[in-house]
Amino acid sequence: MTNYGMDTKCVQAGYTPGNGEPRQIPIVQSTTFKYNTSEDMGKLFDLEASGYFYTRLQNPTNDYVAAKIAALEGGTAAMLTSSGQAANFFALFNICETGSHIVSSASIYGGTFNLIAVTMKKMGIDVTFVSPDCTEEELNAAFRENTRAVFGETIANPALTVLDIEKFAKAAHAHGVPLIVDNTFPTPVNCRPIEWGADIVTHSTTKYMDGHGAAVGGCVVDSGKFDWMAEAEKFPGLTTPDESYHGIVYAEKFGKEGAFITKCTAQMMRDLGCIQSPQNAFYLNLGLESLHVRMPKHVENGQAVAEFLEKHPKVVKVSYPGLASDPYHALAEKYLPKGGCGVVSFEIEGGRAAAEAFMGKLKLAAIETHVADARTCCLNPATSTHRQLTDEQLAAAGIPAGLVRMSCGLESKEDLIADIEQALA
Ligand SMILES: *Cc1c(COP(=O)(O)O)cnc(C)c1O
């Protein structure tokens, strides 16, 4: 599939049926798989042969869909996880352990921020957050001798900052560690971070990839480019024998292309079990089949709504990298030439009460803790996700009380604008 275009890959990559086999990917709704001899099964447990034995680790349906996402991102291997949270945790924990340190952009999804700053901290993994706008000097200064990974989001949820992927990749590689990029918002249709130097790409497939608000899921993709053996002492989990698999050295046995995902499957999935259900993988694949058709429409609607809001007298500020006035416009032109996503953040005059009143008057856009599906939805962080904060604390966090995050769906842009116009009036 490597020579085909993005559209063809969205529709057909990952699964090629044989003669007389189902055209659509089969849902292998089975926890377990049958073998004729104990020896056959033993080879699977020793990673001597590839095959399925228990769906907590691997399932054929998931593997078809993971292979499609790997093809879309230009990676060599991928795995599905039960959620985007699990994907980011697996990507980091596959190479970090107690005593490790992570350099992360501060402008990331709140759930990932908590994962790294609170939960992984309890595991003894430290983090230094840097502004996505930091200079190369500031970025390099954040590294320590025990740094094992750099993390950022292509377009941050909900701040809508754009990551300078090349800047972060350069710093990561100069310190001998991989760059992990969460590419949930643009999807590979609008940006492929591996082409700009990212080593590992993660997704909350719950968002645009599924695209219909139907199934929670995640994905980890390996570029196959990071040379673990060249930094062997930093990544003993990949470069020294795994006693729980009869002394296999992942980086030796599976090479640059396969080591990361094989270890992530064999250890992380085996021990932590955050597998995506095959049924959800099937829904995800239905979404992927139209991802290349849906993304341009999300961008078109987001751009139109952002341009309308920017001119409205009751709107104080609009964040959307597609606007020429946006501070991230230049980075968006470089990394997101086809546009970013359908999510627009804006601040309404009159703070919390005005935002609440505005959202209550919307007829098409529903109030939801969600983004990136076919139906337009919106959220006021001050009265929902960040409800416990005072107005002063909100301001300090860079989230004004009157901020509305609107995820533009696939409806007619004229209808979305008319809805916003009447609600603002
Ligand atoms: C939603 C989201 C996540 C978390 O994904 P879930 O599927 O909800 O667990 C991670 N990163 C980004 C950028 C997200 O938008």
Short mmCIF file of C-alpha atoms and ligand atoms in Angstrom, two decimals:
data_model
loop_
_atom_site.label_atom_id
_atom_site.label_comp_id
_atom_site.label_asym_id
_atom_site.label_seq_id
_atom_site.Cartn_x
_atom_site.Cartn_y
_atom_site.Cartn_z
CA MET A 1 0.00 0.00 0.00
CA THR A 2 3.01 2.32 0.37
CA ASN A 3 2.78 3.64 -3.19
CA TYR A 4 -0.89 4.54 -2.99
CA GLY A 5 -2.32 7.96 -2.13
CA MET A 6 -3.82 8.93 1.22
CA ASP A 7 -7.41 8.46 -0.04
CA THR A 8 -6.74 4.93 -1.23
CA LYS A 9 -5.02 4.06 2.03
CA CYS A 10 -7.96 5.40 4.10
CA VAL A 11 -10.30 3.11 2.21
CA GLN A 12 -8.21 0.00 1.60
CA ALA A 13 -4.99 -0.22 3.62
CA GLY A 14 -4.56 -2.82 6.34
CA TYR A 15 -6.75 -5.60 5.00
CA THR A 16 -6.71 -7.38 1.65
CA PRO A 17 -9.22 -10.22 1.50
CA GLY A 18 -8.32 -13.45 -0.27
CA ASN A 19 -10.53 -15.26 -2.73
CA GLY A 20 -14.03 -15.69 -1.31
CA GLU A 21 -13.21 -13.90 1.95
CA PRO A 22 -15.32 -11.09 3.48
CA ARG A 23 -14.90 -7.72 1.73
CA GLN A 24 -15.32 -5.80 4.99
CA ILE A 25 -12.91 -6.60 7.83
CA PRO A 26 -14.16 -9.54 9.89
CA ILE A 27 -14.89 -8.86 13.57
CA VAL A 28 -13.05 -11.68 15.31
CA GLN A 29 -15.25 -11.80 18.40
CA SER A 30 -13.20 -14.42 20.20
CA THR A 31 -11.13 -14.14 23.35
CA THR A 32 -8.95 -17.07 22.41
CA PHE A 33 -7.47 -19.05 19.52
CA LYS A 34 -7.11 -22.79 19.02
CA TYR A 35 -3.87 -24.75 18.48
CA ASN A 36 -3.23 -28.40 17.65
CA THR A 37 -0.14 -28.91 19.78
CA SER A 38 1.35 -27.34 22.90
CA GLU A 39 4.52 -26.85 20.89
CA ASP A 40 2.69 -24.63 18.38
CA MET A 41 1.40 -22.50 21.22
CA GLY A 42 4.74 -22.48 23.02
CA LYS A 43 6.36 -20.84 19.99
CA LEU A 44 3.90 -17.95 20.28
CA PHE A 45 4.71 -17.49 23.96
CA ASP A 46 8.42 -17.41 23.12
CA LEU A 47 7.79 -14.86 20.31
CA GLU A 48 9.35 -17.43 17.98
CA ALA A 49 6.28 -17.48 15.75
CA SER A 50 3.71 -14.75 15.12
CA GLY A 51 0.07 -15.54 15.71
CA TYR A 52 -2.81 -14.99 18.08
CA PHE A 53 -3.45 -16.69 21.36
CA TYR A 54 -5.43 -14.33 23.58
CA THR A 55 -7.30 -11.13 22.67
CA ARG A 56 -5.91 -9.23 25.69
CA LEU A 57 -2.65 -9.04 23.70
CA GLN A 58 -3.67 -9.12 20.06
CA ASN A 59 -6.68 -9.70 17.85
CA PRO A 60 -6.82 -9.89 14.02
CA THR A 61 -9.53 -7.19 13.71
CA ASN A 62 -7.43 -4.75 15.72
CA ASP A 63 -4.36 -5.61 13.67
CA TYR A 64 -6.09 -4.84 10.34
CA VAL A 65 -7.04 -1.40 11.63
CA ALA A 66 -3.67 -0.73 13.28
CA ALA A 67 -1.96 -1.63 9.98
CA LYS A 68 -4.17 0.90 8.19
CA ILE A 69 -3.24 3.67 10.65
CA ALA A 70 0.46 2.72 10.35
CA ALA A 71 0.12 3.08 6.56
CA LEU A 72 -1.61 6.46 6.91
CA GLU A 73 1.09 7.83 9.23
CA GLY A 74 3.96 6.31 7.25
CA GLY A 75 5.03 4.11 10.17
CA THR A 76 6.32 0.54 10.26
CA ALA A 77 4.10 -0.87 13.01
CA ALA A 78 1.13 0.15 15.16
CA MET A 79 -1.17 -1.11 17.88
CA LEU A 80 -4.66 -0.14 18.99
CA THR A 81 -5.41 0.67 22.62
CA SER A 82 -8.67 1.01 24.55
CA SER A 83 -8.41 4.83 24.64
CA GLY A 84 -6.21 7.76 23.72
CA GLN A 85 -5.13 7.96 27.36
CA ALA A 86 -3.88 4.38 27.18
CA ALA A 87 -2.07 5.14 23.91
CA ASN A 88 -0.10 8.03 25.41
CA PHE A 89 0.63 6.10 28.60
CA PHE A 90 1.85 3.06 26.64
CA ALA A 91 4.00 5.15 24.31
CA LEU A 92 5.74 6.82 27.27
CA PHE A 93 5.87 3.90 29.70
CA ASN A 94 7.30 1.57 27.04
CA ILE A 95 10.58 3.50 27.34
CA CYS A 96 10.32 5.25 30.74
CA GLU A 97 10.60 3.74 34.20
CA THR A 98 11.10 4.93 37.79
CA GLY A 99 13.92 7.48 37.69
CA SER A 100 13.22 8.59 34.11
CA HIS A 101 12.40 12.11 33.02
CA ILE A 102 10.17 13.44 30.23
CA VAL A 103 10.32 16.80 28.44
CA SER A 104 6.81 17.78 27.39
CA SER A 105 5.14 20.71 25.75
CA ALA A 106 2.95 22.41 28.37
CA SER A 107 0.27 22.93 25.75
CA ILE A 108 -1.36 19.50 25.73
CA TYR A 109 -4.70 17.85 26.44
CA GLY A 110 -5.72 18.12 30.12
CA GLY A 111 -6.03 14.36 30.48
CA THR A 112 -2.50 13.83 29.20
CA PHE A 113 -1.22 16.64 31.43
CA ASN A 114 -2.69 14.86 34.49
CA LEU A 115 -1.35 11.50 33.28
CA ILE A 116 2.20 12.84 33.07
CA ALA A 117 2.21 15.41 35.88
CA VAL A 118 0.25 13.45 38.50
CA THR A 119 -0.05 9.73 37.80
CA MET A 120 3.31 9.07 36.15
CA LYS A 121 4.94 11.29 38.75
CA LYS A 122 3.65 8.84 41.39
CA MET A 123 5.50 6.12 39.47
CA GLY A 124 8.72 8.08 39.93
CA ILE A 125 8.81 9.54 36.43
CA ASP A 126 9.59 13.23 36.39
CA VAL A 127 8.56 15.83 33.84
CA THR A 128 9.65 19.28 32.74
CA PHE A 129 6.98 21.21 30.88
CA VAL A 130 8.15 23.73 28.31
CA SER A 131 6.21 26.29 26.35
CA PRO A 132 5.64 25.14 22.75
CA ASP A 133 6.99 28.58 21.79
CA CYS A 134 10.26 28.19 23.72
CA THR A 135 13.56 28.92 22.01
CA GLU A 136 15.89 26.06 21.04
CA GLU A 137 18.10 27.15 23.91
CA GLU A 138 15.27 26.93 26.46
CA LEU A 139 14.22 23.57 25.05
CA ASN A 140 17.72 22.12 25.26
CA ALA A 141 18.03 23.39 28.84
CA ALA A 142 15.02 21.27 29.87
CA PHE A 143 16.87 17.98 29.20
CA ARG A 144 18.54 15.97 31.93
CA GLU A 145 20.85 13.01 31.86
CA ASN A 146 17.83 10.77 32.67
CA THR A 147 15.50 12.23 30.00
CA ARG A 148 13.99 9.41 27.95
CA ALA A 149 11.31 11.03 25.78
CA VAL A 150 9.97 14.30 24.42
CA PHE A 151 6.21 14.77 24.06
CA GLY A 152 3.91 17.25 22.30
CA GLU A 153 0.64 17.59 20.35
CA THR A 154 0.60 18.65 16.69
CA ILE A 155 -2.41 20.88 17.42
CA ALA A 156 -3.06 21.08 21.14
CA ASN A 157 -6.50 20.36 22.58
CA PRO A 158 -7.97 22.84 23.54
CA ALA A 159 -5.33 25.61 23.28
CA LEU A 160 -4.97 25.12 19.47
CA THR A 161 -1.26 25.89 19.59
CA VAL A 162 0.74 24.32 16.73
CA LEU A 163 3.88 22.34 17.63
CA ASP A 164 7.09 23.15 15.81
CA ILE A 165 7.73 19.44 15.21
CA GLU A 166 11.16 19.93 13.59
CA LYS A 167 12.38 22.05 16.53
CA PHE A 168 11.25 19.44 19.07
CA ALA A 169 12.60 16.51 16.99
CA LYS A 170 15.99 18.18 16.62
CA ALA A 171 16.31 18.73 20.38
CA ALA A 172 15.12 15.18 21.17
CA HIS A 173 17.59 13.62 18.75
CA ALA A 174 20.45 15.81 19.93
CA HIS A 175 19.86 14.25 23.37
CA GLY A 176 19.48 10.70 22.04
CA VAL A 177 15.77 10.28 22.80
CA PRO A 178 12.64 9.91 20.64
CA LEU A 179 9.97 12.53 19.98
CA ILE A 180 6.42 11.30 20.64
CA VAL A 181 3.70 13.37 18.94
CA ASP A 182 -0.03 13.11 19.66
CA ASN A 183 -1.52 13.72 16.21
CA THR A 184 -5.19 13.42 17.23
CA PHE A 185 -6.46 16.78 15.96
CA PRO A 186 -5.02 17.03 12.42
CA THR A 187 -5.02 13.25 11.74
CA PRO A 188 -2.59 11.93 9.10
CA VAL A 189 -4.82 13.45 6.42
CA ASN A 190 -3.62 16.94 7.43
CA CYS A 191 -0.21 16.24 9.00
CA ARG A 192 2.15 13.29 9.19
CA PRO A 193 4.57 14.07 12.05
CA ILE A 194 6.95 11.24 11.06
CA GLU A 195 7.78 13.18 7.87
CA TRP A 196 8.97 16.05 10.11
CA GLY A 197 11.10 13.91 12.42
CA ALA A 198 8.71 12.45 15.02
CA ASP A 199 9.62 8.91 16.07
CA ILE A 200 6.37 7.74 17.67
CA VAL A 201 2.87 9.02 16.86
CA THR A 202 -0.17 8.56 19.10
CA HIS A 203 -3.89 9.08 18.60
CA SER A 204 -7.10 9.33 20.48
CA THR A 205 -9.03 7.53 17.73
CA THR A 206 -12.15 8.58 19.66
CA LYS A 207 -11.97 11.90 17.83
CA TYR A 208 -11.81 12.44 14.05
CA MET A 209 -10.63 8.94 13.16
CA ASP A 210 -13.81 7.37 14.52
CA GLY A 211 -15.48 10.65 13.70
CA HIS A 212 -19.02 9.73 14.70
CA GLY A 213 -18.82 9.79 18.48
CA ALA A 214 -19.32 6.02 18.50
CA ALA A 215 -16.28 4.35 20.06
CA VAL A 216 -13.50 5.32 22.48
CA GLY A 217 -10.08 4.16 21.32
CA GLY A 218 -6.40 4.94 20.82
CA CYS A 219 -3.44 4.02 18.66
CA VAL A 220 0.38 4.01 18.92
CA VAL A 221 2.40 4.13 15.69
CA ASP A 222 6.16 3.57 15.40
CA SER A 223 8.12 5.28 12.62
CA GLY A 224 10.70 2.49 12.76
CA LYS A 225 13.40 5.15 12.52
CA PHE A 226 14.73 5.49 16.05
CA ASP A 227 17.95 3.53 16.57
CA TRP A 228 17.48 2.07 20.08
CA MET A 229 20.77 0.18 19.92
CA ALA A 230 22.67 3.43 19.28
CA GLU A 231 21.35 4.65 22.67
CA ALA A 232 21.38 1.21 24.27
CA GLU A 233 22.15 2.30 27.83
CA LYS A 234 19.17 4.68 27.85
CA PHE A 235 16.62 2.06 26.79
CA PRO A 236 17.47 -1.20 28.58
CA GLY A 237 13.88 -2.43 28.13
CA LEU A 238 14.51 -2.62 24.39
CA THR A 239 18.22 -3.38 24.30
CA THR A 240 18.80 -5.93 27.10
CA PRO A 241 17.24 -9.40 27.56
CA ASP A 242 13.59 -9.55 28.64
CA GLU A 243 13.55 -12.33 31.21
CA SER A 244 9.76 -12.57 30.94
CA TYR A 245 10.28 -13.67 27.30
CA HIS A 246 13.20 -16.05 27.67
CA GLY A 247 15.83 -13.42 27.28
CA ILE A 248 14.68 -11.83 24.01
CA VAL A 249 16.35 -8.51 23.15
CA TYR A 250 13.62 -6.64 21.28
CA ALA A 251 15.86 -4.24 19.39
CA GLU A 252 18.04 -7.14 18.18
CA LYS A 253 15.30 -9.60 17.30
CA PHE A 254 12.77 -7.19 15.78
CA GLY A 255 15.04 -4.37 14.59
CA LYS A 256 14.32 -0.66 14.48
CA GLU A 257 11.09 -1.32 12.56
CA GLY A 258 9.47 -3.74 15.00
CA ALA A 259 11.04 -3.47 18.45
CA PHE A 260 8.92 -0.70 19.96
CA ILE A 261 5.47 -2.09 19.10
CA THR A 262 6.47 -5.70 19.78
CA LYS A 263 7.61 -4.78 23.30
CA CYS A 264 4.55 -2.59 23.80
CA THR A 265 2.32 -5.55 22.86
CA ALA A 266 4.28 -8.28 24.59
CA GLN A 267 4.78 -6.39 27.87
CA MET A 268 2.42 -3.42 28.19
CA MET A 269 -0.65 -5.14 26.77
CA ARG A 270 0.11 -8.41 28.50
CA ASP A 271 0.49 -6.73 31.88
CA LEU A 272 -1.86 -3.76 31.68
CA GLY A 273 -4.48 -5.09 29.26
CA CYS A 274 -5.84 -1.87 27.74
CA ILE A 275 -6.87 -3.58 24.49
CA GLN A 276 -9.47 -2.07 22.17
CA SER A 277 -12.46 -4.35 21.67
CA PRO A 278 -12.58 -5.84 18.14
CA GLN A 279 -16.12 -4.44 17.80
CA ASN A 280 -14.82 -0.92 18.48
CA ALA A 281 -11.95 -1.49 16.04
CA PHE A 282 -14.56 -2.29 13.40
CA TYR A 283 -16.38 1.01 14.08
CA LEU A 284 -13.05 2.82 13.98
CA ASN A 285 -12.34 1.34 10.57
CA LEU A 286 -15.69 2.56 9.24
CA GLY A 287 -14.64 6.04 10.33
CA LEU A 288 -11.21 5.72 8.72
CA GLU A 289 -12.78 4.77 5.39
CA SER A 290 -14.12 8.33 5.06
CA LEU A 291 -11.48 10.26 7.05
CA HIS A 292 -10.00 11.84 3.89
CA VAL A 293 -13.47 13.03 2.83
CA ARG A 294 -14.50 14.33 6.25
CA MET A 295 -11.36 16.22 7.30
CA PRO A 296 -11.49 18.86 4.52
CA LYS A 297 -15.14 19.56 5.46
CA HIS A 298 -14.29 19.93 9.17
CA VAL A 299 -11.54 22.37 8.13
CA GLU A 300 -13.88 24.28 5.79
CA ASN A 301 -16.48 24.68 8.55
CA GLY A 302 -13.90 25.56 11.21
CA GLN A 303 -12.34 28.19 8.96
CA ALA A 304 -15.73 29.72 8.06
CA VAL A 305 -16.87 29.85 11.69
CA ALA A 306 -13.53 31.32 12.83
CA GLU A 307 -13.68 34.03 10.13
CA PHE A 308 -17.26 34.90 11.10
CA LEU A 309 -16.45 35.06 14.81
CA GLU A 310 -13.36 37.20 14.24
CA LYS A 311 -15.54 39.98 12.77
CA HIS A 312 -18.27 39.81 15.42
CA PRO A 313 -18.33 42.72 17.91
CA LYS A 314 -19.31 40.51 20.89
CA VAL A 315 -16.32 38.22 20.37
CA VAL A 316 -13.16 39.31 22.20
CA LYS A 317 -10.73 36.80 20.73
CA VAL A 318 -10.65 33.82 18.36
CA SER A 319 -8.01 31.07 18.34
CA TYR A 320 -7.80 29.13 15.08
CA PRO A 321 -4.45 28.51 13.35
CA GLY A 322 -6.14 28.87 9.96
CA LEU A 323 -6.73 32.61 10.61
CA ALA A 324 -4.01 34.90 9.27
CA SER A 325 -4.18 36.82 12.58
CA ASP A 326 -3.49 33.70 14.68
CA PRO A 327 -0.04 33.55 16.34
CA TYR A 328 0.36 29.97 15.06
CA HIS A 329 -0.58 30.76 11.46
CA ALA A 330 3.00 30.55 10.15
CA LEU A 331 3.55 27.14 11.79
CA ALA A 332 0.16 26.02 10.46
CA GLU A 333 1.16 27.03 6.93
CA LYS A 334 4.28 24.90 7.26
CA TYR A 335 2.92 21.80 9.00
CA LEU A 336 -0.78 21.98 8.06
CA PRO A 337 -0.97 23.28 4.48
CA LYS A 338 -4.37 21.63 3.99
CA GLY A 339 -5.73 23.06 7.25
CA GLY A 340 -5.75 21.73 10.79
CA CYS A 341 -9.07 20.66 12.21
CA GLY A 342 -12.62 21.84 12.93
CA VAL A 343 -12.09 23.00 16.50
CA VAL A 344 -12.27 26.76 17.17
CA SER A 345 -11.81 28.46 20.56
CA PHE A 346 -13.21 31.92 21.20
CA GLU A 347 -13.88 34.29 24.06
CA ILE A 348 -17.20 36.03 24.40
CA GLU A 349 -17.61 39.46 25.95
CA GLY A 350 -19.29 39.17 29.36
CA GLY A 351 -17.41 36.16 30.76
CA ARG A 352 -18.95 33.01 32.22
CA ALA A 353 -22.57 34.20 32.24
CA ALA A 354 -22.43 35.37 28.64
CA ALA A 355 -20.82 32.10 27.50
CA GLU A 356 -23.46 30.09 29.32
CA ALA A 357 -26.29 32.17 27.88
CA PHE A 358 -24.81 31.90 24.38
CA MET A 359 -24.44 28.14 24.54
CA GLY A 360 -27.96 27.73 25.93
CA LYS A 361 -29.35 29.53 22.85
CA LEU A 362 -27.55 27.39 20.26
CA LYS A 363 -29.89 25.08 18.38
CA LEU A 364 -27.49 22.97 16.29
CA ALA A 365 -24.40 22.88 18.48
CA ALA A 366 -24.97 20.67 21.50
CA ILE A 367 -23.20 21.13 24.83
CA GLU A 368 -20.89 18.12 25.14
CA THR A 369 -17.59 17.06 26.69
CA HIS A 370 -16.36 15.94 23.31
CA VAL A 371 -14.80 17.21 20.12
CA ALA A 372 -14.20 16.06 16.59
CA ASP A 373 -17.27 14.23 15.47
CA ALA A 374 -19.82 14.75 12.74
CA ARG A 375 -22.17 16.86 14.90
CA THR A 376 -21.13 20.33 16.01
CA CYS A 377 -20.70 20.59 19.77
CA CYS A 378 -19.37 23.12 22.24
CA LEU A 379 -18.12 23.46 25.77
CA ASN A 380 -17.42 26.29 28.21
CA PRO A 381 -14.45 25.05 30.28
CA ALA A 382 -15.28 27.51 33.12
CA THR A 383 -18.62 25.83 33.80
CA SER A 384 -17.61 22.25 32.97
CA THR A 385 -14.12 20.74 32.79
CA HIS A 386 -12.54 23.57 34.81
CA ARG A 387 -15.58 24.28 37.02
CA GLN A 388 -13.64 24.07 40.30
CA LEU A 389 -11.43 27.06 39.35
CA THR A 390 -12.17 30.67 40.29
CA ASP A 391 -12.11 33.35 37.57
CA GLU A 392 -8.63 34.38 38.76
CA GLN A 393 -7.33 30.79 38.59
CA LEU A 394 -8.88 30.40 35.13
CA ALA A 395 -7.14 33.52 33.92
CA ALA A 396 -3.83 32.23 35.30
CA ALA A 397 -4.36 28.94 33.42
CA GLY A 398 -4.92 30.87 30.20
CA ILE A 399 -8.59 29.89 30.07
CA PRO A 400 -10.80 32.98 30.28
CA ALA A 401 -14.20 32.40 31.92
CA GLY A 402 -15.93 33.39 28.70
CA LEU A 403 -14.01 30.89 26.54
CA VAL A 404 -16.05 28.58 24.32
CA ARG A 405 -14.50 25.62 22.53
CA MET A 406 -16.57 24.77 19.48
CA SER A 407 -15.98 21.64 17.45
CA CYS A 408 -17.41 22.25 14.00
CA GLY A 409 -19.02 19.14 12.58
CA LEU A 410 -20.05 18.27 9.06
CA GLU A 411 -23.25 20.35 8.81
CA SER A 412 -23.74 23.22 6.30
CA LYS A 413 -21.45 26.06 7.31
CA GLU A 414 -24.23 28.60 6.58
CA ASP A 415 -26.42 26.86 9.17
CA LEU A 416 -23.64 26.81 11.78
CA ILE A 417 -22.96 30.51 11.28
CA ALA A 418 -26.67 31.40 11.38
CA ASP A 419 -27.00 29.43 14.63
CA ILE A 420 -24.04 31.24 16.20
CA GLU A 421 -25.33 34.60 14.95
CA GLN A 422 -28.76 34.20 16.53
CA ALA A 423 -27.27 32.91 19.79
CA LEU A 424 -24.86 35.85 20.03
CA ALA A 425 -27.72 38.27 19.33
C1 LIG B 1 -9.21 13.18 23.75
C2 LIG B 1 -7.76 13.27 23.67
C3 LIG B 1 -6.93 12.35 24.33
C4 LIG B 1 -7.49 11.27 25.22
O1 LIG B 1 -8.16 10.33 24.44
P1 LIG B 1 -9.36 9.41 25.00
O2 LIG B 1 -9.68 8.58 23.80
O3 LIG B 1 -10.46 10.29 25.46
O4 LIG B 1 -8.78 8.59 26.12
C5 LIG B 1 -5.57 12.46 24.16
N1 LIG B 1 -5.04 13.43 23.38
C6 LIG B 1 -5.81 14.33 22.73
C7 LIG B 1 -5.16 15.38 21.90
C8 LIG B 1 -7.19 14.28 22.85
O5 LIG B 1 -7.94 15.19 22.20
#
